[in-house]
PDB file of C-alpha atoms in Angstrom:
ATOM      1  CA  MET A   1       6.790  64.145  54.723  1.00 34.00           C
ATOM      2  CA  MET A   2       6.428  63.406  51.030  1.00 39.00           C
ATOM      3  CA  ALA A   3       9.657  62.605  49.271  1.00 47.00           C
ATOM      4  CA  ARG A   4      10.742  64.960  46.508  1.00 45.00           C
ATOM      5  CA  ARG A   5      12.627  64.117  43.315  1.00 47.00           C
ATOM      6  CA  MET A   6      15.494  66.382  42.345  1.00 47.00           C
ATOM      7  CA  VAL A   7      17.791  66.484  39.323  1.00 47.00           C
ATOM      8  CA  ALA A   8      20.852  68.734  39.464  1.00 43.00           C
ATOM      9  CA  ALA A   9      20.708  71.541  36.897  1.00 42.00           C
ATOM     10  CA  LEU A  10      22.812  74.222  38.549  1.00 44.00           C
ATOM     11  CA  VAL A  11      25.355  73.609  41.288  1.00 44.00           C
ATOM     12  CA  ILE A  12      26.814  76.437  43.328  1.00 41.00           C
ATOM     13  CA  ALA A  13      29.299  76.058  46.184  1.00 39.00           C
ATOM     14  CA  ALA A  14      28.622  78.586  48.939  1.00 38.00           C
ATOM     15  CA  SER A  15      31.290  79.301  51.541  1.00 39.00           C
ATOM     16  CA  THR A  16      29.508  80.862  54.508  1.00 39.00           C
ATOM     17  CA  LEU A  17      31.095  80.842  57.930  1.00 41.00           C
ATOM     18  CA  GLY A  18      28.812  80.034  60.814  1.00 40.00           C
ATOM     19  CA  HIS A  19      26.434  77.988  58.658  1.00 47.00           C
ATOM     20  CA  ALA A  20      26.006  74.303  59.452  1.00 46.00           C
ATOM     21  CA  PRO A  21      23.990  71.605  57.628  1.00 49.00           C
ATOM     22  CA  ALA A  22      20.250  71.573  58.310  1.00 50.00           C
ATOM     23  CA  ASN A  23      19.373  70.996  61.992  1.00 48.00           C
ATOM     24  CA  GLU A  24      23.099  70.904  62.928  1.00 47.00           C
ATOM     25  CA  PRO A  25      24.735  73.478  65.226  1.00 41.00           C
ATOM     26  CA  ALA A  26      27.255  75.943  63.824  1.00 44.00           C
ATOM     27  CA  GLN A  27      30.834  74.902  64.462  1.00 47.00           C
ATOM     28  CA  ALA A  28      32.065  78.145  66.013  1.00 59.00           C
ATOM     29  CA  ASN A  29      31.402  81.805  66.666  1.00 78.00           C
ATOM     30  CA  PRO A  30      33.708  83.555  64.204  1.00 84.00           C
ATOM     31  CA  SER A  31      34.920  87.100  64.815  1.00 92.00           C
ATOM     32  CA  ARG A  32      33.362  90.111  63.110  1.00 94.00           C
ATOM     33  CA  GLU A  33      36.462  90.449  60.926  1.00 95.00           C
ATOM     34  CA  THR A  34      36.299  86.829  59.766  1.00 95.00           C
ATOM     35  CA  VAL A  35      32.585  87.053  59.015  1.00 94.00           C
ATOM     36  CA  LEU A  36      33.118  90.228  56.964  1.00 95.00           C
ATOM     37  CA  VAL A  37      35.852  88.583  54.894  1.00 96.00           C
ATOM     38  CA  ALA A  38      33.633  85.524  54.263  1.00 94.00           C
ATOM     39  CA  GLN A  39      30.690  87.770  53.306  1.00 94.00           C
ATOM     40  CA  GLY A  40      32.925  89.694  50.921  1.00 95.00           C
ATOM     41  CA  ASN A  41      34.188  86.478  49.319  1.00 94.00           C
ATOM     42  CA  ASN A  42      30.613  85.266  48.839  1.00 93.00           C
ATOM     43  CA  ALA A  43      29.519  88.593  47.315  1.00 94.00           C
ATOM     44  CA  PHE A  44      32.487  88.498  44.923  1.00 95.00           C
ATOM     45  CA  ALA A  45      31.654  84.895  43.964  1.00 94.00           C
ATOM     46  CA  ILE A  46      28.160  85.931  42.857  1.00 93.00           C
ATOM     47  CA  GLU A  47      29.393  89.019  40.998  1.00 94.00           C
ATOM     48  CA  LEU A  48      32.020  86.966  39.186  1.00 94.00           C
ATOM     49  CA  TYR A  49      29.390  84.379  38.274  1.00 93.00           C
ATOM     50  CA  ARG A  50      27.297  87.145  36.714  1.00 91.00           C
ATOM     51  CA  GLN A  51      30.250  88.092  34.526  1.00 92.00           C
ATOM     52  CA  LEU A  52      30.824  84.488  33.428  1.00 91.00           C
ATOM     53  CA  GLN A  53      27.285  83.119  33.142  1.00 88.00           C
ATOM     54  CA  ASP A  54      26.678  84.181  29.540  1.00 86.00           C
ATOM     55  CA  GLY A  55      29.553  82.129  28.163  1.00 82.00           C
ATOM     56  CA  GLU A  56      28.988  79.047  26.032  1.00 81.00           C
ATOM     57  CA  GLY A  57      28.881  75.577  27.580  1.00 81.00           C
ATOM     58  CA  ASN A  58      29.114  74.467  31.198  1.00 85.00           C
ATOM     59  CA  LEU A  59      30.786  76.638  33.803  1.00 87.00           C
ATOM     60  CA  PHE A  60      33.033  75.466  36.650  1.00 90.00           C
ATOM     61  CA  PHE A  61      35.238  77.813  38.654  1.00 88.00           C
ATOM     62  CA  SER A  62      36.595  78.392  42.162  1.00 90.00           C
ATOM     63  CA  PRO A  63      35.849  81.932  43.342  1.00 92.00           C
ATOM     64  CA  TYR A  64      37.581  81.216  46.650  1.00 92.00           C
ATOM     65  CA  SER A  65      40.846  80.457  44.833  1.00 91.00           C
ATOM     66  CA  ILE A  66      40.562  83.699  42.885  1.00 93.00           C
ATOM     67  CA  SER A  67      39.798  85.718  46.033  1.00 94.00           C
ATOM     68  CA  THR A  68      42.744  84.143  47.856  1.00 93.00           C
ATOM     69  CA  ALA A  69      45.284  84.640  45.081  1.00 91.00           C
ATOM     70  CA  LEU A  70      44.228  88.257  44.589  1.00 94.00           C
ATOM     71  CA  ALA A  71      44.247  88.850  48.356  1.00 95.00           C
ATOM     72  CA  LEU A  72      47.961  88.042  48.187  1.00 92.00           C
ATOM     73  CA  THR A  73      48.305  90.598  45.391  1.00 92.00           C
ATOM     74  CA  TYR A  74      46.241  93.113  47.379  1.00 94.00           C
ATOM     75  CA  ALA A  75      48.738  92.791  50.233  1.00 93.00           C
ATOM     76  CA  GLY A  76      51.372  94.379  47.987  1.00 92.00           C
ATOM     77  CA  ALA A  77      49.171  97.073  46.451  1.00 93.00           C
ATOM     78  CA  ARG A  78      48.892 100.690  47.578  1.00 93.00           C
ATOM     79  CA  GLY A  79      46.923 103.834  46.790  1.00 94.00           C
ATOM     80  CA  ARG A  80      44.311 103.827  44.031  1.00 95.00           C
ATOM     81  CA  THR A  81      45.295 100.333  42.875  1.00 96.00           C
ATOM     82  CA  GLN A  82      44.567  98.942  46.342  1.00 94.00           C
ATOM     83  CA  GLU A  83      41.236 100.815  46.498  1.00 94.00           C
ATOM     84  CA  GLN A  84      40.109  99.523  43.103  1.00 96.00           C
ATOM     85  CA  MET A  85      41.078  95.945  43.952  1.00 96.00           C
ATOM     86  CA  ALA A  86      39.122  96.106  47.210  1.00 95.00           C
ATOM     87  CA  GLU A  87      36.082  97.476  45.358  1.00 95.00           C
ATOM     88  CA  VAL A  88      36.033  94.774  42.687  1.00 95.00           C
ATOM     89  CA  LEU A  89      36.847  91.922  45.103  1.00 96.00           C
ATOM     90  CA  CYS A  90      34.265  93.094  47.704  1.00 95.00           C
ATOM     91  CA  PHE A  91      36.875  93.345  50.451  1.00 96.00           C
ATOM     92  CA  PRO A  92      35.465  94.998  53.614  1.00 96.00           C
ATOM     93  CA  THR A  93      38.308  97.519  53.877  1.00 96.00           C
ATOM     94  CA  SER A  94      36.360 100.691  53.087  1.00 93.00           C
ATOM     95  CA  VAL A  95      33.064 102.317  54.042  1.00 91.00           C
ATOM     96  CA  ASP A  96      31.798 101.686  50.504  1.00 90.00           C
ATOM     97  CA  GLY A  97      32.864  98.055  50.781  1.00 91.00           C
ATOM     98  CA  LEU A  98      30.890  97.601  54.004  1.00 93.00           C
ATOM     99  CA  ARG A  99      27.890  99.315  52.452  1.00 91.00           C
ATOM    100  CA  LYS A 100      28.108  96.896  49.531  1.00 88.00           C
ATOM    101  CA  LEU A 101      27.828  94.047  52.050  1.00 90.00           C
ATOM    102  CA  GLY A 102      24.845  95.687  53.754  1.00 89.00           C
ATOM    103  CA  THR A 103      26.644  96.360  57.018  1.00 90.00           C
ATOM    104  CA  ALA A 104      28.029  99.328  58.942  1.00 89.00           C
ATOM    105  CA  GLY A 105      30.835 100.004  61.404  1.00 92.00           C
ATOM    106  CA  GLU A 106      34.537 100.530  60.988  1.00 94.00           C
ATOM    107  CA  PRO A 107      36.120  99.054  57.846  1.00 96.00           C
ATOM    108  CA  LEU A 108      38.971  96.625  58.305  1.00 96.00           C
ATOM    109  CA  THR A 109      42.526  97.825  57.948  1.00 94.00           C
ATOM    110  CA  PRO A 110      44.655  95.902  55.420  1.00 91.00           C
ATOM    111  CA  GLU A 111      46.396  94.248  58.383  1.00 92.00           C
ATOM    112  CA  GLN A 112      43.096  93.195  60.005  1.00 95.00           C
ATOM    113  CA  PHE A 113      41.891  91.930  56.639  1.00 96.00           C
ATOM    114  CA  ALA A 114      45.009  89.795  56.131  1.00 96.00           C
ATOM    115  CA  GLN A 115      44.774  88.386  59.656  1.00 95.00           C
ATOM    116  CA  ALA A 116      41.098  87.462  59.209  1.00 96.00           C
ATOM    117  CA  PHE A 117      41.729  85.894  55.800  1.00 96.00           C
ATOM    118  CA  GLY A 118      44.633  83.973  57.315  1.00 94.00           C
ATOM    119  CA  ARG A 119      42.395  82.623  60.083  1.00 94.00           C
ATOM    120  CA  ILE A 120      39.970  81.285  57.482  1.00 93.00           C
ATOM    121  CA  ILE A 121      42.784  79.496  55.624  1.00 93.00           C
ATOM    122  CA  GLU A 122      44.205  78.098  58.862  1.00 93.00           C
ATOM    123  CA  ASP A 123      40.786  76.912  60.060  1.00 92.00           C
ATOM    124  CA  LEU A 124      39.988  75.167  56.771  1.00 91.00           C
ATOM    125  CA  ASN A 125      43.388  73.453  56.664  1.00 91.00           C
ATOM    126  CA  THR A 126      43.063  72.376  60.318  1.00 92.00           C
ATOM    127  CA  ARG A 127      39.634  70.864  59.692  1.00 90.00           C
ATOM    128  CA  GLY A 128      40.867  69.209  56.512  1.00 91.00           C
ATOM    129  CA  ALA A 129      43.685  67.479  58.401  1.00 90.00           C
ATOM    130  CA  GLN A 130      41.385  65.845  60.974  1.00 91.00           C
ATOM    131  CA  GLY A 131      40.561  62.869  58.756  1.00 90.00           C
ATOM    132  CA  LYS A 132      36.834  63.365  58.080  1.00 92.00           C
ATOM    133  CA  TYR A 133      37.650  64.638  54.590  1.00 92.00           C
ATOM    134  CA  GLN A 134      40.683  65.931  52.722  1.00 92.00           C
ATOM    135  CA  LEU A 135      40.855  69.707  52.324  1.00 91.00           C
ATOM    136  CA  ARG A 136      44.092  71.522  51.648  1.00 91.00           C
ATOM    137  CA  ILE A 137      44.661  75.165  50.678  1.00 91.00           C
ATOM    138  CA  ALA A 138      48.184  76.153  49.661  1.00 91.00           C
ATOM    139  CA  ASN A 139      49.675  79.444  48.510  1.00 92.00           C
ATOM    140  CA  ALA A 140      53.118  80.222  47.138  1.00 93.00           C
ATOM    141  CA  LEU A 141      55.041  83.138  45.637  1.00 93.00           C
ATOM    142  CA  TRP A 142      57.624  82.548  42.905  1.00 96.00           C
ATOM    143  CA  GLY A 143      59.993  85.507  42.588  1.00 96.00           C
ATOM    144  CA  GLN A 144      62.940  86.312  40.367  1.00 97.00           C
ATOM    145  CA  LYS A 145      66.068  85.443  42.373  1.00 95.00           C
ATOM    146  CA  ASP A 146      67.821  88.806  41.985  1.00 90.00           C
ATOM    147  CA  TYR A 147      64.688  90.934  42.360  1.00 92.00           C
ATOM    148  CA  GLU A 148      64.329  92.773  45.657  1.00 91.00           C
ATOM    149  CA  PHE A 149      60.831  92.237  47.085  1.00 92.00           C
ATOM    150  CA  LEU A 150      59.818  94.351  50.069  1.00 92.00           C
ATOM    151  CA  LYS A 151      60.223  92.423  53.325  1.00 93.00           C
ATOM    152  CA  PRO A 152      56.925  93.659  54.880  1.00 92.00           C
ATOM    153  CA  PHE A 153      55.066  92.232  51.861  1.00 93.00           C
ATOM    154  CA  THR A 154      56.739  88.819  51.842  1.00 92.00           C
ATOM    155  CA  ARG A 155      56.531  88.580  55.661  1.00 93.00           C
ATOM    156  CA  LEU A 156      52.788  89.344  55.680  1.00 93.00           C
ATOM    157  CA  VAL A 157      52.111  86.800  52.920  1.00 92.00           C
ATOM    158  CA  GLU A 158      54.100  84.163  54.791  1.00 93.00           C
ATOM    159  CA  GLU A 159      52.628  84.831  58.245  1.00 93.00           C
ATOM    160  CA  GLN A 160      48.973  85.317  57.269  1.00 93.00           C
ATOM    161  CA  TYR A 161      48.542  83.369  54.024  1.00 92.00           C
ATOM    162  CA  GLY A 162      51.158  80.642  54.487  1.00 90.00           C
ATOM    163  CA  GLY A 163      52.746  81.585  51.162  1.00 89.00           C
ATOM    164  CA  ASN A 164      56.530  81.331  51.174  1.00 89.00           C
ATOM    165  CA  LEU A 165      58.564  83.220  48.579  1.00 92.00           C
ATOM    166  CA  GLN A 166      60.388  80.722  46.357  1.00 94.00           C
ATOM    167  CA  SER A 167      63.466  82.027  44.547  1.00 96.00           C
ATOM    168  CA  VAL A 168      63.469  81.058  40.847  1.00 97.00           C
ATOM    169  CA  ASP A 169      65.100  82.256  37.631  1.00 97.00           C
ATOM    170  CA  PHE A 170      62.610  83.426  35.013  1.00 97.00           C
ATOM    171  CA  VAL A 171      65.419  85.083  33.017  1.00 97.00           C
ATOM    172  CA  ALA A 172      67.880  82.236  32.443  1.00 97.00           C
ATOM    173  CA  ALA A 173      65.710  79.179  33.254  1.00 97.00           C
ATOM    174  CA  THR A 174      62.194  80.069  32.121  1.00 97.00           C
ATOM    175  CA  GLU A 175      61.141  76.568  31.101  1.00 97.00           C
ATOM    176  CA  GLU A 176      62.675  74.937  34.170  1.00 97.00           C
ATOM    177  CA  THR A 177      60.842  77.434  36.380  1.00 97.00           C
ATOM    178  CA  ARG A 178      57.551  76.749  34.606  1.00 97.00           C
ATOM    179  CA  GLN A 179      57.963  73.036  35.255  1.00 97.00           C
ATOM    180  CA  THR A 180      58.874  73.688  38.900  1.00 97.00           C
ATOM    181  CA  ILE A 181      55.694  75.713  39.478  1.00 96.00           C
ATOM    182  CA  ASN A 182      53.543  73.169  37.643  1.00 96.00           C
ATOM    183  CA  SER A 183      55.045  70.335  39.717  1.00 96.00           C
ATOM    184  CA  TRP A 184      54.175  72.203  42.933  1.00 95.00           C
ATOM    185  CA  VAL A 185      50.571  72.680  41.792  1.00 94.00           C
ATOM    186  CA  GLU A 186      50.372  69.027  40.771  1.00 95.00           C
ATOM    187  CA  ARG A 187      51.576  67.882  44.211  1.00 94.00           C
ATOM    188  CA  GLN A 188      49.227  70.199  46.097  1.00 93.00           C
ATOM    189  CA  THR A 189      46.211  68.940  44.123  1.00 92.00           C
ATOM    190  CA  ASN A 190      47.114  65.222  44.344  1.00 92.00           C
ATOM    191  CA  ASP A 191      47.978  65.117  40.630  1.00 93.00           C
ATOM    192  CA  LYS A 192      44.567  66.507  39.604  1.00 91.00           C
ATOM    193  CA  ILE A 193      45.861  69.729  38.003  1.00 90.00           C
ATOM    194  CA  LYS A 194      48.707  69.266  35.558  1.00 90.00           C
ATOM    195  CA  ASP A 195      50.441  71.893  33.402  1.00 90.00           C
ATOM    196  CA  LEU A 196      48.633  74.831  35.003  1.00 90.00           C
ATOM    197  CA  ILE A 197      51.016  77.233  33.283  1.00 94.00           C
ATOM    198  CA  SER A 198      51.310  76.530  29.573  1.00 94.00           C
ATOM    199  CA  GLN A 199      54.416  77.092  27.480  1.00 94.00           C
ATOM    200  CA  GLY A 200      54.797  80.731  26.484  1.00 94.00           C
ATOM    201  CA  VAL A 201      52.973  82.182  29.502  1.00 95.00           C
ATOM    202  CA  LEU A 202      56.228  82.945  31.328  1.00 96.00           C
ATOM    203  CA  ASP A 203      59.169  84.799  29.787  1.00 96.00           C
ATOM    204  CA  ALA A 204      62.368  86.566  30.769  1.00 96.00           C
ATOM    205  CA  MET A 205      60.398  89.657  31.833  1.00 96.00           C
ATOM    206  CA  THR A 206      58.374  87.753  34.464  1.00 97.00           C
ATOM    207  CA  ARG A 207      59.273  88.780  38.005  1.00 95.00           C
ATOM    208  CA  LEU A 208      56.585  87.269  40.243  1.00 95.00           C
ATOM    209  CA  VAL A 209      54.025  84.453  40.008  1.00 95.00           C
ATOM    210  CA  LEU A 210      51.395  83.864  42.703  1.00 92.00           C
ATOM    211  CA  THR A 211      49.796  80.440  42.936  1.00 92.00           C
ATOM    212  CA  ASN A 212      46.851  79.122  44.939  1.00 91.00           C
ATOM    213  CA  ALA A 213      45.814  75.477  45.034  1.00 91.00           C
ATOM    214  CA  VAL A 214      42.708  73.982  46.650  1.00 91.00           C
ATOM    215  CA  TYR A 215      42.297  70.220  46.982  1.00 92.00           C
ATOM    216  CA  PHE A 216      39.149  68.594  48.353  1.00 92.00           C
ATOM    217  CA  LYS A 217      38.041  64.980  48.569  1.00 93.00           C
ATOM    218  CA  GLY A 218      35.167  63.831  50.716  1.00 94.00           C
ATOM    219  CA  HIS A 219      32.680  60.986  51.033  1.00 95.00           C
ATOM    220  CA  TRP A 220      28.953  61.589  51.180  1.00 96.00           C
ATOM    221  CA  ALA A 221      27.476  61.294  54.671  1.00 96.00           C
ATOM    222  CA  SER A 222      24.747  59.284  52.938  1.00 96.00           C
ATOM    223  CA  GLN A 223      26.352  57.135  50.244  1.00 95.00           C
ATOM    224  CA  PHE A 224      24.908  56.401  46.804  1.00 96.00           C
ATOM    225  CA  GLU A 225      24.698  52.673  46.054  1.00 96.00           C
ATOM    226  CA  GLU A 226      26.400  51.784  42.784  1.00 95.00           C
ATOM    227  CA  ASP A 227      23.714  49.267  41.783  1.00 95.00           C
ATOM    228  CA  ARG A 228      21.089  52.049  41.872  1.00 96.00           C
ATOM    229  CA  THR A 229      22.830  54.037  39.109  1.00 97.00           C
ATOM    230  CA  ARG A 230      20.986  53.795  35.808  1.00 96.00           C
ATOM    231  CA  ASP A 231      20.632  55.725  32.557  1.00 96.00           C
ATOM    232  CA  GLU A 232      17.870  58.312  32.722  1.00 95.00           C
ATOM    233  CA  PRO A 233      16.920  61.421  30.701  1.00 93.00           C
ATOM    234  CA  PHE A 234      18.587  64.703  31.656  1.00 90.00           C
ATOM    235  CA  LEU A 235      16.651  67.787  30.526  1.00 86.00           C
ATOM    236  CA  LEU A 236      18.642  70.356  28.542  1.00 83.00           C
ATOM    237  CA  LEU A 237      18.060  74.111  28.489  1.00 78.00           C
ATOM    238  CA  THR A 238      17.151  73.752  24.817  1.00 79.00           C
ATOM    239  CA  GLY A 239      14.204  71.566  25.826  1.00 79.00           C
ATOM    240  CA  GLY A 240      15.805  68.363  24.572  1.00 86.00           C
ATOM    241  CA  LYS A 241      16.860  65.327  26.588  1.00 90.00           C
ATOM    242  CA  ARG A 242      20.033  63.329  26.919  1.00 93.00           C
ATOM    243  CA  GLN A 243      20.468  59.887  28.478  1.00 95.00           C
ATOM    244  CA  VAL A 244      23.125  60.021  31.217  1.00 95.00           C
ATOM    245  CA  PRO A 245      24.040  57.774  34.187  1.00 97.00           C
ATOM    246  CA  MET A 246      22.016  58.969  37.202  1.00 96.00           C
ATOM    247  CA  MET A 247      22.795  58.154  40.849  1.00 96.00           C
ATOM    248  CA  ASN A 248      19.716  57.552  43.005  1.00 96.00           C
ATOM    249  CA  GLN A 249      18.960  57.389  46.699  1.00 96.00           C
ATOM    250  CA  LYS A 250      16.280  58.242  49.227  1.00 96.00           C
ATOM    251  CA  ALA A 251      17.566  59.704  52.490  1.00 96.00           C
ATOM    252  CA  GLU A 252      17.284  62.642  54.891  1.00 96.00           C
ATOM    253  CA  PHE A 253      18.807  65.838  53.521  1.00 96.00           C
ATOM    254  CA  GLY A 254      18.470  69.542  54.140  1.00 96.00           C
ATOM    255  CA  TYR A 255      15.721  70.709  51.785  1.00 97.00           C
ATOM    256  CA  THR A 256      13.599  73.771  51.122  1.00 96.00           C
ATOM    257  CA  GLU A 257      11.765  75.238  48.171  1.00 95.00           C
ATOM    258  CA  THR A 258      10.197  78.438  46.911  1.00 94.00           C
ATOM    259  CA  ASP A 259       7.569  78.987  44.225  1.00 93.00           C
ATOM    260  CA  THR A 260      10.276  78.748  41.567  1.00 93.00           C
ATOM    261  CA  LEU A 261      13.160  76.831  43.112  1.00 94.00           C
ATOM    262  CA  GLN A 262      14.217  73.647  44.926  1.00 96.00           C
ATOM    263  CA  VAL A 263      17.239  73.770  47.253  1.00 96.00           C
ATOM    264  CA  LEU A 264      19.075  70.618  48.354  1.00 96.00           C
ATOM    265  CA  GLU A 265      21.967  70.441  50.819  1.00 96.00           C
ATOM    266  CA  MET A 266      23.974  67.195  50.771  1.00 96.00           C
ATOM    267  CA  PRO A 267      26.586  66.945  53.571  1.00 95.00           C
ATOM    268  CA  TYR A 268      29.875  65.114  53.382  1.00 95.00           C
ATOM    269  CA  VAL A 269      31.135  62.852  56.186  1.00 94.00           C
ATOM    270  CA  GLY A 270      31.519  64.949  59.331  1.00 90.00           C
ATOM    271  CA  GLU A 271      28.689  67.274  58.213  1.00 91.00           C
ATOM    272  CA  GLU A 272      30.973  70.308  58.248  1.00 91.00           C
ATOM    273  CA  LEU A 273      30.892  70.725  54.454  1.00 92.00           C
ATOM    274  CA  SER A 274      28.019  70.331  52.010  1.00 93.00           C
ATOM    275  CA  LEU A 275      27.211  70.360  48.342  1.00 94.00           C
ATOM    276  CA  VAL A 276      24.371  72.783  47.647  1.00 95.00           C
ATOM    277  CA  ILE A 277      22.204  72.161  44.582  1.00 95.00           C
ATOM    278  CA  LEU A 278      19.780  74.770  43.250  1.00 95.00           C
ATOM    279  CA  LEU A 279      17.164  73.495  40.802  1.00 93.00           C
ATOM    280  CA  PRO A 280      14.614  75.692  38.993  1.00 93.00           C
ATOM    281  CA  LYS A 281      11.137  74.157  38.934  1.00 92.00           C
ATOM    282  CA  LYS A 282      10.635  75.188  35.313  1.00 90.00           C
ATOM    283  CA  ILE A 283      12.785  73.787  32.516  1.00 85.00           C
ATOM    284  CA  ASP A 284      13.454  77.341  31.300  1.00 86.00           C
ATOM    285  CA  GLY A 285      13.811  78.732  34.827  1.00 89.00           C
ATOM    286  CA  LEU A 286      17.610  78.992  34.944  1.00 88.00           C
ATOM    287  CA  GLY A 287      17.583  82.617  33.758  1.00 88.00           C
ATOM    288  CA  GLN A 288      15.243  83.666  36.566  1.00 90.00           C
ATOM    289  CA  LEU A 289      17.323  81.771  39.117  1.00 91.00           C
ATOM    290  CA  GLU A 290      20.426  83.620  37.969  1.00 91.00           C
ATOM    291  CA  LYS A 291      18.607  86.944  38.378  1.00 91.00           C
ATOM    292  CA  ASP A 292      17.513  86.004  41.914  1.00 91.00           C
ATOM    293  CA  LEU A 293      20.945  84.720  42.891  1.00 91.00           C
ATOM    294  CA  SER A 294      22.801  86.614  45.615  1.00 90.00           C
ATOM    295  CA  ALA A 295      24.920  85.783  48.653  1.00 89.00           C
ATOM    296  CA  GLU A 296      22.028  86.904  50.869  1.00 90.00           C
ATOM    297  CA  ALA A 297      19.563  84.667  48.996  1.00 92.00           C
ATOM    298  CA  ILE A 298      21.806  81.610  49.327  1.00 91.00           C
ATOM    299  CA  SER A 299      22.244  82.246  53.066  1.00 90.00           C
ATOM    300  CA  ARG A 300      18.472  82.600  53.455  1.00 93.00           C
ATOM    301  CA  TRP A 301      17.716  79.408  51.540  1.00 94.00           C
ATOM    302  CA  LEU A 302      20.238  77.434  53.584  1.00 93.00           C
ATOM    303  CA  ALA A 303      18.856  78.851  56.834  1.00 94.00           C
ATOM    304  CA  GLU A 304      15.372  77.710  55.786  1.00 96.00           C
ATOM    305  CA  ALA A 305      16.491  74.175  54.850  1.00 95.00           C
ATOM    306  CA  ARG A 306      15.169  71.437  57.136  1.00 96.00           C
ATOM    307  CA  LYS A 307      15.987  67.733  57.151  1.00 96.00           C
ATOM    308  CA  ARG A 308      13.370  65.631  55.422  1.00 95.00           C
ATOM    309  CA  ASP A 309      13.111  62.548  53.238  1.00 96.00           C
ATOM    310  CA  VAL A 310      14.210  63.392  49.694  1.00 96.00           C
ATOM    311  CA  ILE A 311      14.519  61.222  46.594  1.00 95.00           C
ATOM    312  CA  VAL A 312      17.735  62.471  44.965  1.00 95.00           C
ATOM    313  CA  THR A 313      18.574  61.810  41.328  1.00 94.00           C
ATOM    314  CA  ILE A 314      21.752  63.439  40.071  1.00 93.00           C
ATOM    315  CA  PRO A 315      24.235  62.748  37.239  1.00 92.00           C
TER     316      PRO A 315
END
């Protein structure tokens, strides 16, 4: 097999249950409910990307964090508000929501949805604690101490999402509360995210803050050697070039390609998680890739990936 050279231009993290790295067996047979929630999260990730892609500069975001935090909010919503949230977030809790995901059958009840989402969180945290890599997902509610939150809501969030309600005082201790929340986020992310909530965001009228933190640290299954890093040209969308440090290695990775695209899957130690890199073959091909991008397309590309020798060059 001829080796291929790849340079990362667009990186997208895809969270698809039941998918394993190329030529590796899937880890489990998830339930229909869990698969539907994962499919909905993936569909929302792509739709959110479409809303953000026209902004200036580079783009980095965590759609899973947004889905999780708003799933906590959804647990307390009712009526038209709940319906609209489910529609925007691609939750499989309505016939229209299932149709949006290209599937049929009975939609999930809010309780089934919360249980399935909770199983995903629990499974990811369990895997992350086994030592192959570090992965931690934490949720928390911060409520005004004298405000009466409905017990069914706080109990569901605690039992399914692992998010305990913390009693704080936004009215008399706004700044202290801000620092308390920021310290929690800092601890959950191993000091990577500091001052999440800036001064002025909270005030005496605040009654509830929902926080979600995701921390991941893993080692490549196939390591890059430091002495093979060297400055090389990185092609810009404008057609120009910029010299940047490039890591280099030749190894077996999951790889496939289409007429317009190269797809590389680089597993971390344990081969349960991967970085997926999508690279247009043309310098100006990013726009077409964004048009072709969908949760179904990513699943198809990953299913077609096969292990082969690849020369990888990435910043």
